XYZ file of C-alpha atoms in Angstrom:
672
model
C 83.248 90.785 119.572
C 80.720 92.219 117.144
C 82.445 92.726 113.780
C 80.491 95.942 113.224
C 81.862 97.441 116.425
C 85.373 96.352 115.499
C 85.188 97.933 112.049
C 84.325 101.241 113.693
C 87.355 101.121 116.008
C 89.475 104.156 115.323
C 92.624 102.125 114.731
C 95.142 101.814 111.909
C 97.730 99.034 111.695
C 100.346 100.304 109.255
C 103.934 99.669 108.260
C 106.578 101.974 106.848
C 108.528 100.229 104.060
C 111.204 101.342 101.606
C 114.547 100.630 99.989
C 117.522 101.161 102.301
C 118.417 104.877 102.736
C 115.126 106.233 101.358
C 114.554 107.987 104.703
C 112.123 105.512 106.230
C 113.364 105.634 109.826
C 113.746 109.435 109.633
C 110.099 109.642 108.526
C 109.049 107.385 111.412
C 111.001 109.500 113.923
C 109.139 112.607 112.694
C 105.836 110.771 113.081
C 106.744 109.998 116.717
C 107.542 113.666 117.303
C 104.405 115.094 115.680
C 102.119 112.644 117.471
C 103.655 113.589 120.829
C 105.156 110.143 121.410
C 108.672 111.650 121.498
C 109.541 115.118 122.708
C 112.776 115.216 120.744
C 113.564 114.036 117.238
C 116.014 111.156 116.903
C 118.564 111.221 114.099
C 119.953 108.173 112.276
C 123.332 109.886 111.854
C 123.549 110.670 115.573
C 122.548 107.107 116.535
C 119.747 108.234 118.871
C 116.574 107.143 117.081
C 113.710 105.647 119.075
C 112.849 102.928 116.552
C 116.415 101.803 115.766
C 117.160 101.081 119.414
C 119.319 97.985 118.917
C 123.020 98.879 119.448
C 123.976 97.410 116.050
C 121.274 99.478 114.325
C 122.650 102.645 115.886
C 126.227 101.697 115.109
C 125.510 100.811 111.460
C 122.885 103.513 110.845
C 120.397 101.017 109.352
C 117.229 99.249 110.488
C 117.786 95.538 111.176
C 114.659 94.559 113.122
C 111.094 95.637 112.503
C 110.117 97.831 115.470
C 106.554 98.429 116.627
C 105.106 101.415 118.405
C 101.708 102.965 119.117
C 100.921 106.633 118.441
C 97.783 108.777 118.281
C 96.769 111.356 115.676
C 93.434 113.197 115.442
C 91.837 110.815 117.923
C 93.004 107.749 115.963
C 95.319 105.090 117.383
C 98.042 104.100 114.919
C 99.995 100.882 115.489
C 103.133 101.555 113.479
C 105.842 99.116 112.367
C 109.126 100.481 110.976
C 110.711 97.795 108.780
C 114.263 97.285 107.437
C 115.132 98.356 103.899
C 118.153 96.081 103.397
C 117.456 92.894 101.425
C 119.294 90.744 103.998
C 116.501 91.464 106.502
C 113.589 91.009 104.095
C 111.942 88.428 106.400
C 111.152 91.357 108.726
C 109.214 93.090 105.943
C 107.440 89.869 104.987
C 106.165 89.094 108.443
C 105.164 92.702 109.084
C 103.193 93.066 105.840
C 101.442 89.777 106.594
C 99.716 91.291 109.652
C 99.262 94.933 108.621
C 96.154 96.576 107.161
C 97.980 99.330 105.278
C 101.429 100.671 104.442
C 103.287 103.902 103.795
C 105.906 103.299 101.103
C 108.736 105.848 101.245
C 110.536 106.705 97.991
C 113.812 108.583 97.606
C 112.967 111.700 95.574
C 116.217 111.325 93.613
C 116.444 107.540 93.099
C 112.723 106.782 92.646
C 111.816 103.092 92.486
C 114.780 101.043 93.750
C 115.196 97.242 93.796
C 114.110 96.684 97.385
C 111.141 99.032 96.939
C 110.073 96.813 94.057
C 110.485 93.636 96.124
C 108.501 95.097 99.018
C 105.828 96.388 96.641
C 105.330 92.893 95.222
C 105.026 91.543 98.784
C 102.362 94.152 99.548
C 100.560 93.067 96.356
C 100.767 89.435 97.472
C 99.262 90.210 100.873
C 96.763 92.708 99.340
C 97.922 95.560 101.553
C 96.525 99.007 100.573
C 99.232 101.663 100.525
C 100.033 105.331 100.118
C 103.338 106.645 98.775
C 105.505 109.361 100.315
C 108.136 110.827 97.984
C 110.826 111.926 100.422
C 114.073 113.919 100.150
C 112.612 116.444 97.696
C 115.102 118.991 99.075
C 118.009 116.970 97.629
C 119.961 117.818 94.487
C 118.445 115.934 91.540
C 115.084 115.259 93.235
C 112.201 115.064 90.756
C 108.676 114.340 92.068
C 107.179 113.793 88.606
C 109.892 111.342 87.598
C 109.292 109.270 90.760
C 105.531 109.106 90.096
C 106.207 108.006 86.511
C 108.656 105.317 87.678
C 105.990 104.009 90.101
C 103.542 103.720 87.215
C 106.032 102.086 84.842
C 108.098 99.838 87.121
C 105.470 98.910 89.708
C 102.401 98.945 87.473
C 100.725 101.108 90.111
C 97.998 103.622 89.397
C 99.961 106.267 91.276
C 98.070 109.570 91.560
C 99.542 112.668 93.234
C 97.488 114.137 96.088
C 100.037 116.938 96.278
C 102.482 118.787 94.070
C 105.780 120.100 95.474
C 106.357 123.842 95.762
C 109.972 124.641 94.948
C 112.642 122.121 94.023
C 115.842 120.787 95.599
C 117.201 123.363 98.088
C 114.181 125.628 97.466
C 111.589 122.947 98.315
C 109.340 124.675 100.844
C 105.827 123.243 100.632
C 103.109 121.348 98.786
C 99.903 122.046 96.902
C 97.005 120.038 98.405
C 95.010 118.934 95.334
C 91.858 118.110 97.327
C 91.494 121.513 99.036
C 93.427 123.379 96.297
C 95.472 125.231 98.897
C 99.199 125.574 99.440
C 100.912 124.378 102.638
C 104.163 126.269 103.219
C 106.849 125.482 105.787
C 108.751 128.741 106.222
C 111.398 127.145 108.442
C 112.715 123.655 109.194
C 111.394 123.909 112.761
C 109.293 120.804 113.467
C 107.334 122.655 116.147
C 105.989 125.136 113.607
C 102.918 123.973 111.632
C 102.638 124.743 107.917
C 101.188 128.037 106.769
C 98.077 127.777 104.572
C 98.359 130.026 101.496
C 97.154 130.528 97.953
C 98.614 128.246 95.272
C 101.591 130.013 93.624
C 100.529 131.407 90.242
C 103.204 129.476 88.347
C 101.803 126.173 89.713
C 98.075 126.885 89.309
C 97.705 125.412 85.817
C 99.644 122.215 86.714
C 97.635 121.868 89.947
C 94.292 122.196 88.122
C 95.332 119.555 85.567
C 96.541 117.176 88.300
C 93.320 117.672 90.276
C 91.235 116.904 87.188
C 93.108 113.593 86.745
C 92.547 112.801 90.412
C 88.825 113.614 90.280
C 88.349 111.550 87.103
C 90.024 108.530 88.712
C 87.764 108.788 91.785
C 84.413 109.455 90.103
C 84.794 106.735 87.472
C 84.289 104.042 90.140
C 81.175 105.660 91.702
C 78.058 105.904 89.521
C 76.453 108.717 91.523
C 79.627 110.828 91.519
C 80.196 110.087 87.833
C 76.667 111.180 86.842
C 77.069 114.438 88.762
C 80.535 114.988 87.246
C 79.225 114.458 83.718
C 76.495 117.030 84.437
C 79.235 119.517 85.246
C 78.943 119.363 89.044
C 82.156 119.433 91.070
C 82.184 116.753 93.818
C 82.694 118.087 97.340
C 86.042 117.623 99.048
C 84.413 115.187 101.513
C 82.890 113.128 98.687
C 86.229 113.066 96.877
C 88.051 112.011 100.009
C 85.531 109.215 100.671
C 85.824 107.994 97.080
C 89.611 108.164 97.223
C 89.582 106.184 100.476
C 87.446 103.427 98.922
C 89.711 103.261 95.845
C 92.860 103.146 98.018
C 91.511 100.361 100.235
C 90.469 98.385 97.141
C 94.038 98.726 95.813
C 92.884 100.531 92.681
C 94.706 103.801 93.399
C 97.940 104.649 95.216
C 97.805 108.261 96.470
C 101.210 109.983 96.328
C 102.346 112.657 98.793
C 105.465 114.830 98.792
C 107.903 115.989 101.447
C 111.277 116.074 103.141
C 111.121 114.281 106.485
C 114.613 115.420 107.468
C 113.570 119.068 107.061
C 110.202 118.446 108.761
C 108.160 119.164 105.652
C 105.157 117.088 104.655
C 104.857 114.787 107.687
C 101.623 116.240 109.161
C 99.743 115.833 105.845
C 101.133 112.297 105.617
C 99.627 111.495 109.020
C 96.346 113.052 107.894
C 96.383 110.756 104.842
C 97.090 107.651 106.974
C 93.971 108.387 109.051
C 91.808 109.477 106.112
C 92.744 106.881 103.477
C 94.118 103.662 104.998
C 91.732 100.975 106.344
C 90.603 100.207 109.842
C 90.921 96.561 110.961
C 88.344 94.521 109.075
C 88.169 96.891 106.076
C 91.192 95.671 104.113
C 90.613 93.238 101.202
C 90.242 89.665 102.408
C 89.986 90.718 106.070
C 88.613 88.141 108.485
C 85.397 88.779 110.388
C 86.204 90.078 113.854
C 83.428 88.292 115.732
C 83.645 84.646 116.678
C 86.320 82.639 118.487
C 89.927 83.689 118.975
C 92.165 83.617 115.906
C 95.598 85.267 116.068
C 98.813 84.977 114.049
C 102.277 84.926 115.628
C 104.489 86.951 113.292
C 107.667 87.663 115.261
C 109.549 86.292 118.246
C 112.167 87.967 120.410
C 114.049 86.507 123.348
C 115.879 88.170 126.226
C 116.925 87.324 129.781
C 113.257 87.298 130.852
C 112.181 84.745 128.231
C 110.496 84.896 124.856
C 107.949 87.458 123.693
C 105.775 86.584 120.718
C 104.289 89.409 118.648
C 100.739 88.573 117.537
C 98.023 90.112 115.407
C 94.524 89.309 116.695
C 92.086 88.784 113.823
C 88.996 87.709 115.767
C 87.865 87.153 119.334
C 89.656 88.245 122.487
C 92.881 87.257 124.197
C 93.135 87.869 127.955
C 96.013 87.696 130.375
C 96.013 84.214 131.980
C 94.084 82.596 129.104
C 94.851 79.074 127.960
C 94.870 78.886 124.164
C 95.737 76.328 121.512
C 98.541 76.601 119.011
C 96.536 75.285 116.059
C 99.773 74.774 114.077
C 101.198 72.290 116.608
C 98.060 71.130 118.440
C 99.642 72.057 121.788
C 98.022 74.085 124.544
C 99.760 77.331 125.558
C 99.207 79.722 128.464
C 99.307 83.505 128.184
C 101.020 84.998 131.224
C 101.325 88.662 130.139
C 100.214 90.962 127.337
C 102.102 94.091 126.288
C 101.464 97.073 124.059
C 104.821 97.855 122.453
C 106.417 101.295 122.184
C 109.758 100.552 120.442
C 111.887 99.216 123.343
C 109.283 100.123 126.005
C 106.345 97.949 127.097
C 102.947 98.852 128.555
C 101.041 95.973 130.161
C 97.545 95.167 128.862
C 94.803 93.005 130.412
C 93.151 92.080 127.136
C 93.614 92.183 123.357
C 90.722 92.381 120.906
C 90.378 91.943 117.153
C 92.662 94.357 115.315
C 95.277 94.590 118.068
C 98.990 93.995 117.480
C 100.854 93.312 120.717
C 103.420 91.188 122.531
C 102.549 87.981 124.416
C 104.759 86.451 127.094
C 104.433 82.868 128.302
C 104.107 80.967 125.015
C 106.612 78.081 125.009
C 106.317 76.432 121.581
C 104.940 79.178 119.353
C 107.030 80.263 116.359
C 106.698 82.723 113.485
C 103.685 81.824 111.330
C 101.822 79.788 113.966
C 98.084 80.288 114.551
C 96.740 80.790 118.080
C 93.102 79.843 118.576
C 90.501 78.817 121.115
C 90.238 75.297 119.653
C 92.935 72.733 118.801
C 91.464 72.012 115.351
C 90.770 75.644 114.418
C 91.523 76.616 110.804
C 95.071 77.825 110.239
C 95.714 81.398 109.164
C 97.903 81.853 106.095
C 101.488 81.462 107.289
C 104.587 83.494 106.378
C 106.811 82.302 103.537
C 110.496 82.254 104.481
C 113.044 83.507 101.908
C 115.800 81.262 100.536
C 119.183 81.210 102.264
C 121.923 81.828 99.682
C 125.125 82.046 101.719
C 126.786 79.790 104.336
C 129.498 80.307 106.924
C 131.132 77.669 109.090
C 130.932 78.710 112.726
C 132.589 77.259 115.838
C 133.445 78.444 119.360
C 136.952 79.803 119.904
C 137.194 77.711 123.072
C 135.508 74.464 124.075
C 134.119 76.226 127.135
C 131.925 78.323 124.825
C 130.405 75.329 122.996
C 127.238 75.112 125.122
C 126.683 78.882 125.050
C 127.153 78.908 121.250
C 124.601 76.138 120.824
C 122.098 77.979 123.043
C 122.706 81.334 121.337
C 122.309 79.907 117.827
C 119.119 78.141 118.900
C 117.619 81.421 120.146
C 118.661 83.423 117.067
C 117.291 80.828 114.622
C 113.973 80.812 116.530
C 113.856 84.601 116.280
C 114.780 84.767 112.600
C 113.349 81.940 110.460
C 115.453 83.050 107.459
C 118.559 81.805 109.299
C 119.265 78.069 108.897
C 121.553 75.742 110.840
C 122.908 72.411 109.626
C 125.848 70.087 110.104
C 128.150 69.504 107.132
C 128.029 65.760 106.488
C 131.724 65.500 105.585
C 133.481 67.938 107.926
C 131.039 67.866 110.856
C 131.176 71.678 110.942
C 128.165 73.747 111.986
C 126.994 75.795 108.982
C 124.956 78.961 109.490
C 123.029 80.025 106.375
C 121.306 83.306 105.585
C 120.261 85.796 102.925
C 123.493 87.774 102.767
C 126.842 88.655 104.309
C 125.411 91.530 106.362
C 122.773 89.326 107.982
C 125.424 86.764 108.972
C 127.762 89.506 110.263
C 124.948 90.864 112.443
C 124.153 87.363 113.737
C 127.789 86.725 114.712
C 127.907 90.096 116.487
C 124.731 89.159 118.417
C 126.416 85.940 119.575
C 129.202 88.057 121.036
C 127.151 90.925 122.499
C 124.040 89.054 123.696
C 125.440 85.653 124.615
C 129.090 86.464 125.372
C 130.358 83.881 122.861
C 133.525 84.478 120.842
C 133.320 82.502 117.602
C 135.582 81.627 114.708
C 133.822 82.196 111.396
C 134.837 80.682 108.078
C 134.916 82.505 104.763
C 131.406 82.992 103.322
C 130.454 80.231 100.886
C 127.707 80.013 98.307
C 124.685 77.996 99.456
C 124.498 75.639 96.479
C 121.618 73.199 95.987
C 121.307 69.857 94.245
C 118.464 68.703 92.012
C 117.746 66.187 89.265
C 117.153 66.579 85.545
C 115.750 63.100 84.859
C 113.508 60.386 86.299
C 114.671 57.186 87.984
C 113.149 54.256 89.860
C 114.922 52.193 92.540
C 113.934 49.096 94.497
C 115.769 48.842 97.813
C 115.791 46.126 100.460
C 116.930 47.031 103.958
C 117.646 43.905 106.005
C 119.652 43.542 109.190
C 119.884 40.242 111.070
C 122.803 40.401 113.477
C 121.612 39.549 116.968
C 118.602 41.076 118.701
C 115.502 42.129 116.799
C 115.869 42.128 113.027
C 115.169 45.003 110.638
C 113.277 44.575 107.411
C 111.932 47.114 104.924
C 111.540 46.863 101.176
C 110.295 49.636 98.923
C 110.260 50.966 95.391
C 110.826 54.688 95.008
C 110.600 56.873 91.913
C 112.098 60.362 91.692
C 111.196 62.999 89.105
C 112.171 66.666 88.669
C 109.876 69.560 89.600
C 109.992 73.197 88.417
C 112.486 75.550 90.138
C 111.288 76.710 93.525
C 108.888 73.784 94.076
C 110.823 72.271 96.982
C 110.155 68.620 97.827
C 106.932 66.720 97.162
C 106.182 63.223 98.488
C 103.475 60.961 97.047
C 102.315 57.554 98.233
C 100.630 55.256 95.692
C 100.949 51.970 97.633
C 97.663 50.059 97.868
C 96.595 46.789 99.411
C 98.692 47.065 102.576
C 102.018 46.072 100.990
C 103.479 48.643 103.391
C 101.324 49.192 106.493
C 99.881 52.689 106.701
C 101.687 53.476 109.959
C 105.092 53.196 108.195
C 104.308 55.649 105.357
C 105.227 58.789 107.428
C 108.578 57.135 108.192
C 109.237 56.713 104.462
C 108.535 60.409 103.898
C 110.743 61.329 106.875
C 113.581 59.232 105.403
C 113.236 61.002 102.055
C 113.243 64.469 103.608
C 116.174 63.754 105.932
C 118.270 62.317 103.106
C 117.461 65.408 101.017
C 119.234 67.613 103.570
C 122.515 66.387 102.113
C 122.446 65.418 98.439
C 124.562 62.506 97.115
C 126.426 64.541 94.496
C 128.273 67.063 96.684
C 126.444 67.161 100.022
C 124.273 70.212 99.242
C 120.540 70.220 100.083
C 118.441 68.449 97.446
C 115.465 70.431 96.095
C 112.794 70.597 93.390
C 111.929 66.920 93.047
C 109.045 64.568 93.657
C 109.549 61.232 95.382
C 106.785 58.676 94.813
C 106.480 55.509 96.894
C 105.285 52.887 94.383
C 105.447 49.532 96.153
C 107.126 47.557 98.903
C 106.855 44.735 101.386
C 107.145 44.278 105.135
C 107.841 41.601 107.758
C 105.308 41.090 110.514
C 107.961 40.945 113.239
C 111.055 42.725 111.905
C 109.596 45.762 110.151
C 109.593 49.077 111.990
C 109.313 52.820 111.317
C 113.106 53.113 111.682
C 113.728 50.351 109.116
C 111.491 52.077 106.549
C 113.066 55.460 107.250
C 116.556 54.048 106.648
C 115.412 52.217 103.518
C 113.822 55.362 102.086
C 116.958 57.438 102.723
C 119.192 54.941 100.919
C 116.700 54.499 98.063
C 116.523 58.246 97.545
C 120.305 58.604 97.287
C 120.520 55.713 94.822
C 117.660 57.069 92.716
C 119.057 60.600 92.576
C 122.423 59.366 91.285
C 120.545 57.635 88.432
C 118.380 60.693 87.650
C 120.976 63.052 86.119
C 121.857 65.006 89.291
C 122.772 68.669 88.924
C 124.222 71.397 91.139
C 122.262 74.678 91.330
C 123.720 78.057 92.218
C 121.991 81.258 93.357
C 121.923 83.909 90.634
C 121.525 87.437 91.969
C 119.523 90.288 90.474
C 122.098 93.094 90.555
C 121.531 96.804 90.001
C 124.595 99.051 89.626
C 124.264 102.850 89.683
C 127.286 104.470 88.056
C 128.290 107.785 86.512
C 128.173 107.457 82.709
C 131.980 107.850 82.492
C 132.483 104.410 84.050
C 129.632 102.568 82.273
C 131.887 100.575 79.933
C 134.155 99.405 82.763
C 131.162 98.409 84.911
C 129.489 96.387 82.150
C 132.766 94.728 81.123
C 133.393 93.709 84.715
C 129.889 92.237 85.105
C 130.351 90.186 81.924
C 133.684 88.837 83.216
C 131.795 87.656 86.307
C 129.529 85.427 84.169
C 126.862 88.143 84.358
C 124.056 88.829 81.900
C 123.231 92.520 81.442
C 119.503 93.061 80.861
C 119.160 96.813 80.647
C 120.429 100.353 81.163
C 118.361 103.339 82.302
C 119.256 106.969 82.890
C 118.655 108.210 86.430
C 119.521 111.887 86.618
C 123.176 112.158 85.591
C 123.856 108.473 86.395
C 123.147 105.203 84.597
C 121.438 102.214 86.220
C 122.652 98.843 84.929
C 120.410 95.805 85.567
C 122.073 92.404 85.432
C 121.969 88.842 86.711
C 125.227 87.512 88.147
C 126.025 84.245 89.999
C 126.513 84.934 93.716
C 129.816 83.039 93.639
C 131.197 85.875 91.468
C 129.964 88.696 93.714
C 132.078 88.217 96.854
C 134.228 91.306 97.364
C 132.458 93.122 94.523
C 131.941 96.400 96.392
C 135.696 97.006 96.732
C 136.325 96.281 93.067
C 133.394 98.462 91.954
C 134.739 101.387 93.977
C 138.175 100.886 92.438
C 136.951 100.983 88.828
C 134.601 103.954 89.441
C 136.823 106.140 91.643
C 134.470 105.354 94.529
C 131.421 106.843 92.777
C 129.366 103.753 91.796
C 127.150 101.737 94.121
C 125.127 98.539 93.811
C 122.356 96.462 95.345
C 121.560 92.798 94.840
C 118.990 90.235 95.856
C 118.240 86.628 94.979
C 116.913 86.332 91.442
C 116.656 82.566 90.992
C 118.590 79.300 91.196
C 120.169 78.043 87.963
C 122.362 75.130 86.935
C 125.975 75.761 87.942
C 129.144 74.879 86.069
C 129.637 71.509 87.762
C 133.405 71.704 88.187
C 133.253 75.043 90.059
C 130.378 73.953 92.284
C 131.929 70.622 93.235
C 135.224 72.321 94.050
C 133.602 74.941 96.311
């Protein structure tokens, strides 16, 4: 497909992202209503939203899965993904941002920048996703539009520029000043069917609006020589020229336009949709976008399974994908066949005959395609950038309540781990128990509930445990001989292995420096496989071994008795021996914790965090509350919410996410 034609397609692929409870799903429900996709407005509290259609989402009142839908506004097709705000489901945000061209970031007008907003913002930076901000809940007590914009500038380092100013505050919030047209938009009632009334800017806001518009104009004209020359000559740029300049600056990531509203009260959503169409990029316009012409290249970013089989969500970057096509999974080298294509509308599907560059849709028929795989027209096609999977920090032991459920449990866990790559499964080397690992207690609770509701399996679940890791602090070298000569073919493998520490978060690196055929080339992959398998269960306490480099230095083989298996076994034993000589350490997850508490309880909150081996890094005022930032070992945070409520008369709340892994007090970790 000609890339020029594709760039002109009137299409926007956008996501809605936010911290939990910022009003993200409520905003999305209003978008569905205003675009005519829904004829009634769903409500999170009533459990009848279109995008949170999973029974657990409706029961818990939160988004768990990213949900896709297609809407139309002003002749533009908008593929919209509503993402979760809770840190436990951050993989959903990651894989959505990876395939989107733009994002609407929703901020709570009272809380401003919250921890998960910050995490999601950094992800959007990483994937170079242009975004606009929507400051929501401006009708709430304590809402402050200016404070939120300032917190975006200070905490996110964003060049956040208001496109609107709110008219009225808290319960009197009734409209916005549009700084481009310099008109007021007033919503006289909360009725979503009634469009805003265009009016003059209230006199008391005129001076502030003129100053804000001047800042906006200066930011736009400074990046366009022609506009800047005219501006310096005293000419006012036209609204169209300003909008075009603002669009270019937004797509380049230089400016984040900020809009105001209250989605729950149906105020500010139509201008938000206007801004999505006017300011966010078409496919092919975003920074680093691939050319749309040429052979097929598509990224699988999500997988769901039901009774009818698996559906893989893909973003097509170039070429075409037709129903019945045979394609290659460039990540595995295997051929796959496309049996059906679907445009997704939340939990509804509309069949398509063909997808073209820019499309996001569901594909049925792919057998071996997982999240992050590249689909292409050639086996050796270049791979698209994959999707990084977050660390698992918490384990639970899981087993069927009856032996009859064992097969169903195994099948159910297999499906759920394929769907969610941030879930991990492993066998405990000592107890033989199946351990399910994830990013938090809520994620594991939801997974266990899915086993019951989707697969009919009743399971016994152990108490949540910290997902410790092992690593090394020193360097060691080991020579190991593996020889077995007891009837039948013999086994022979000899090798020298050196281990050395790597920086935190590096994972496992394998190097081969053997020359001269001391170990035949065909056995080298077996050595690496032995190292990686042995690292699944470290020699110190059985936790996964991370952040080290294993270097194969030398070895020898036997013409008849050497095999891949012999070298794999030798490498596994050598690694364990070397690690025990290299100052092994246990690592624990340390969580970045943010506690919001009334000032009256500040001393008790900080004292409690310190007793939990926490380090307090800062305190900030947020309205009439105080926000405490700290780092606390996860092992100390189990059951924290109940204790926090007790010491604050139920008035404090907290959020946490993985900060980093750090060396643990060995006695506590080994006893866990």
